[in-house]
Amino acid sequence: MTIAQDQDALEMWVSRTRRMVGYLDEALAFLGRAGGQFPVLESDIGLVCRLWAVADEHDEIMCRALTSFDSDLFETPGELDITRGVETRPTAEQESGIIFLCTWSMVRPEQDRVSCVLYAEQLTGSVGLEVRDSGGSSHPLPFPITDSSDVYKTLSDSFFRLVARL
């Protein structure tokens, strides 16, 4: 790693941490609401703030990709929906764990959808990315993203199934 690359990495981490701090109050309120339905922990605050800061870094690519596929494949535009949430997911031990989500979805007038889901696992703290469609399919993507073509290929497959009604 060169000195210039090291400086860029440092600036990225400082910027991410600044955004995480900015999310503190909002994340505390989110965890308070989620705690009524899910076993959230006080220690989840850092994970949620980090997830939201990482989502900020991916917002442009996700919105642009979903909008481009939608506008090029359909005459009637869909609606871009961006949400945060929490859901249960089975763990390797067959127990239910929870994951925190940031989701970018293109919702079609027929309520069909294709979504890019950035998630953080409560148990491990790991962050991952997947594409989901209204047919119930889930397709994991390499994360962190090193080649945007991975995202575009998976979205292409999902939008093809949506258009072809497969």
Coordinates of C-alpha atoms in Angstrom, one line a residue:
M1 CA 0.0 0.0 0.0
T2 CA 1.4 3.4 -0.9
I3 CA 1.3 6.4 1.3
A4 CA -1.5 7.9 -1.0
Q5 CA -3.6 4.8 -0.7
D6 CA -3.1 4.8 3.1
Q7 CA -4.3 8.4 3.2
D8 CA -7.3 7.6 1.1
A9 CA -8.1 4.6 3.4
L10 CA -7.7 6.8 6.5
E11 CA -10.0 9.5 5.1
M12 CA -12.7 6.8 4.2
W13 CA -12.7 5.4 7.7
V14 CA -12.8 8.8 9.4
S15 CA -15.7 9.9 7.1
R16 CA -17.5 6.6 7.8
T17 CA -17.0 7.1 11.6
R18 CA -18.3 10.7 11.4
R19 CA -21.5 9.4 9.6
M20 CA -21.9 6.7 12.3
V21 CA -21.8 9.3 15.0
G22 CA -24.4 11.3 13.1
Y23 CA -26.7 8.3 13.1
L24 CA -26.5 7.6 16.9
D25 CA -29.8 9.2 18.0
E26 CA -31.7 7.8 15.0
A27 CA -30.3 4.3 15.6
L28 CA -31.2 4.4 19.3
A29 CA -34.8 5.2 18.3
F30 CA -34.8 2.5 15.7
L31 CA -33.6 -0.1 18.1
G32 CA -36.2 1.0 20.7
R33 CA -38.9 0.4 18.2
A34 CA -37.4 -2.9 16.9
G35 CA -37.0 -4.1 20.5
G36 CA -40.7 -4.6 20.8
Q37 CA -40.6 -7.4 18.2
F38 CA -37.0 -8.6 18.1
P39 CA -34.3 -9.5 20.7
V40 CA -32.1 -6.4 20.0
L41 CA -29.3 -5.6 22.3
E42 CA -27.9 -2.2 23.5
S43 CA -24.6 -3.3 21.9
D44 CA -26.3 -3.4 18.5
I45 CA -26.0 0.4 18.2
G46 CA -22.5 0.3 16.7
L47 CA -23.5 -2.4 14.2
V48 CA -26.6 -0.5 13.1
C49 CA -24.7 2.8 12.7
R50 CA -22.0 1.1 10.7
L51 CA -24.5 -0.6 8.5
W52 CA -26.2 2.7 7.8
A53 CA -22.9 4.4 7.0
V54 CA -21.9 1.6 4.7
A55 CA -25.4 1.9 3.0
D56 CA -24.7 5.6 2.4
E57 CA -21.6 4.5 0.4
H58 CA -23.7 2.2 -1.8
D59 CA -26.8 4.4 -2.3
E60 CA -25.8 5.8 -5.6
I61 CA -24.9 2.5 -7.3
M62 CA -28.0 0.7 -6.1
C63 CA -30.4 3.5 -7.0
R64 CA -28.9 4.0 -10.4
A65 CA -28.9 0.3 -11.2
L66 CA -32.4 -0.3 -10.2
T67 CA -33.7 2.8 -11.9
S68 CA -31.8 2.0 -15.1
F69 CA -33.1 -1.6 -15.4
D70 CA -36.7 -0.5 -14.6
S71 CA -36.8 2.4 -17.1
D72 CA -35.1 0.4 -19.9
L73 CA -37.3 -2.7 -19.5
F74 CA -40.8 -1.3 -18.7
E75 CA -43.0 1.4 -20.2
T76 CA -44.7 2.2 -16.9
P77 CA -42.1 3.3 -14.3
G78 CA -41.8 1.4 -11.0
E79 CA -41.3 3.1 -7.7
L80 CA -37.9 3.2 -5.9
D81 CA -38.3 2.4 -2.2
I82 CA -35.5 2.6 0.3
T83 CA -36.1 1.1 3.8
R84 CA -34.3 0.0 6.9
G85 CA -35.4 -2.9 9.0
V86 CA -34.7 -6.0 11.0
E87 CA -35.7 -9.6 10.4
T88 CA -35.0 -13.1 11.7
R89 CA -32.7 -15.4 9.9
P90 CA -31.7 -19.0 10.8
T91 CA -28.1 -19.3 11.9
A92 CA -25.8 -22.2 11.2
E93 CA -26.9 -23.8 14.5
Q94 CA -30.5 -23.8 13.3
E95 CA -31.4 -21.1 15.8
S96 CA -33.0 -17.8 14.8
G97 CA -30.7 -14.9 14.7
I98 CA -31.5 -11.4 13.6
I99 CA -30.1 -9.3 10.8
F100 CA -30.4 -5.5 10.3
L101 CA -31.2 -4.4 6.8
C102 CA -30.9 -1.5 4.4
T103 CA -33.0 -2.3 1.3
W104 CA -33.3 -0.6 -2.1
S105 CA -36.3 -1.9 -4.0
M106 CA -37.8 -1.3 -7.3
V107 CA -41.5 -1.9 -6.8
R108 CA -43.6 -2.5 -10.0
P109 CA -47.3 -1.5 -10.2
E110 CA -48.2 -5.2 -10.0
Q111 CA -46.4 -5.3 -6.6
D112 CA -43.5 -7.3 -8.1
R113 CA -40.1 -6.2 -6.9
V114 CA -36.4 -6.6 -7.2
S115 CA -34.4 -5.5 -4.1
C116 CA -30.7 -5.1 -3.2
V117 CA -30.4 -5.9 0.5
L118 CA -27.4 -4.8 2.5
Y119 CA -27.5 -6.6 5.9
A120 CA -25.5 -7.0 9.1
E121 CA -25.7 -10.1 11.2
Q122 CA -26.2 -9.4 14.9
L123 CA -24.4 -12.6 16.0
T124 CA -21.2 -12.1 13.9
G125 CA -21.3 -8.4 13.0
S126 CA -20.6 -9.4 9.4
V127 CA -22.0 -7.3 6.6
G128 CA -23.3 -8.9 3.4
L129 CA -25.2 -8.1 0.2
E130 CA -27.9 -10.0 -1.7
V131 CA -30.5 -9.5 -4.4
R132 CA -34.0 -10.6 -3.7
D133 CA -37.0 -10.8 -5.9
S134 CA -40.7 -11.1 -5.4
G135 CA -40.6 -14.8 -6.4
G136 CA -38.8 -15.4 -3.1
S137 CA -35.3 -15.9 -4.6
S138 CA -32.3 -14.6 -2.8
H139 CA -28.9 -14.3 -4.6
P140 CA -25.8 -13.5 -2.5
L141 CA -23.3 -11.1 -3.9
P142 CA -19.6 -10.8 -3.1
F143 CA -19.1 -8.1 -0.4
P144 CA -17.4 -5.7 -0.3
I145 CA -18.2 -4.9 -3.9
T146 CA -15.0 -5.0 -5.9
D147 CA -16.6 -5.2 -9.3
S148 CA -20.0 -3.5 -10.0
S149 CA -20.6 -6.1 -12.8
D150 CA -21.4 -8.6 -10.1
V151 CA -24.3 -6.5 -8.9
Y152 CA -25.4 -5.7 -12.5
K153 CA -25.4 -9.4 -13.6
T154 CA -27.5 -10.5 -10.6
L155 CA -29.9 -7.6 -11.1
S156 CA -30.1 -8.6 -14.8
D157 CA -31.1 -12.1 -13.9
S158 CA -33.8 -10.9 -11.5
F159 CA -35.2 -8.3 -13.9
F160 CA -35.2 -10.9 -16.7
R161 CA -37.3 -13.3 -14.5
L162 CA -39.6 -10.4 -13.6
V163 CA -40.2 -9.3 -17.3
A164 CA -40.5 -12.9 -18.5
R165 CA -42.8 -13.7 -15.6
L166 CA -40.7 -16.8 -14.6

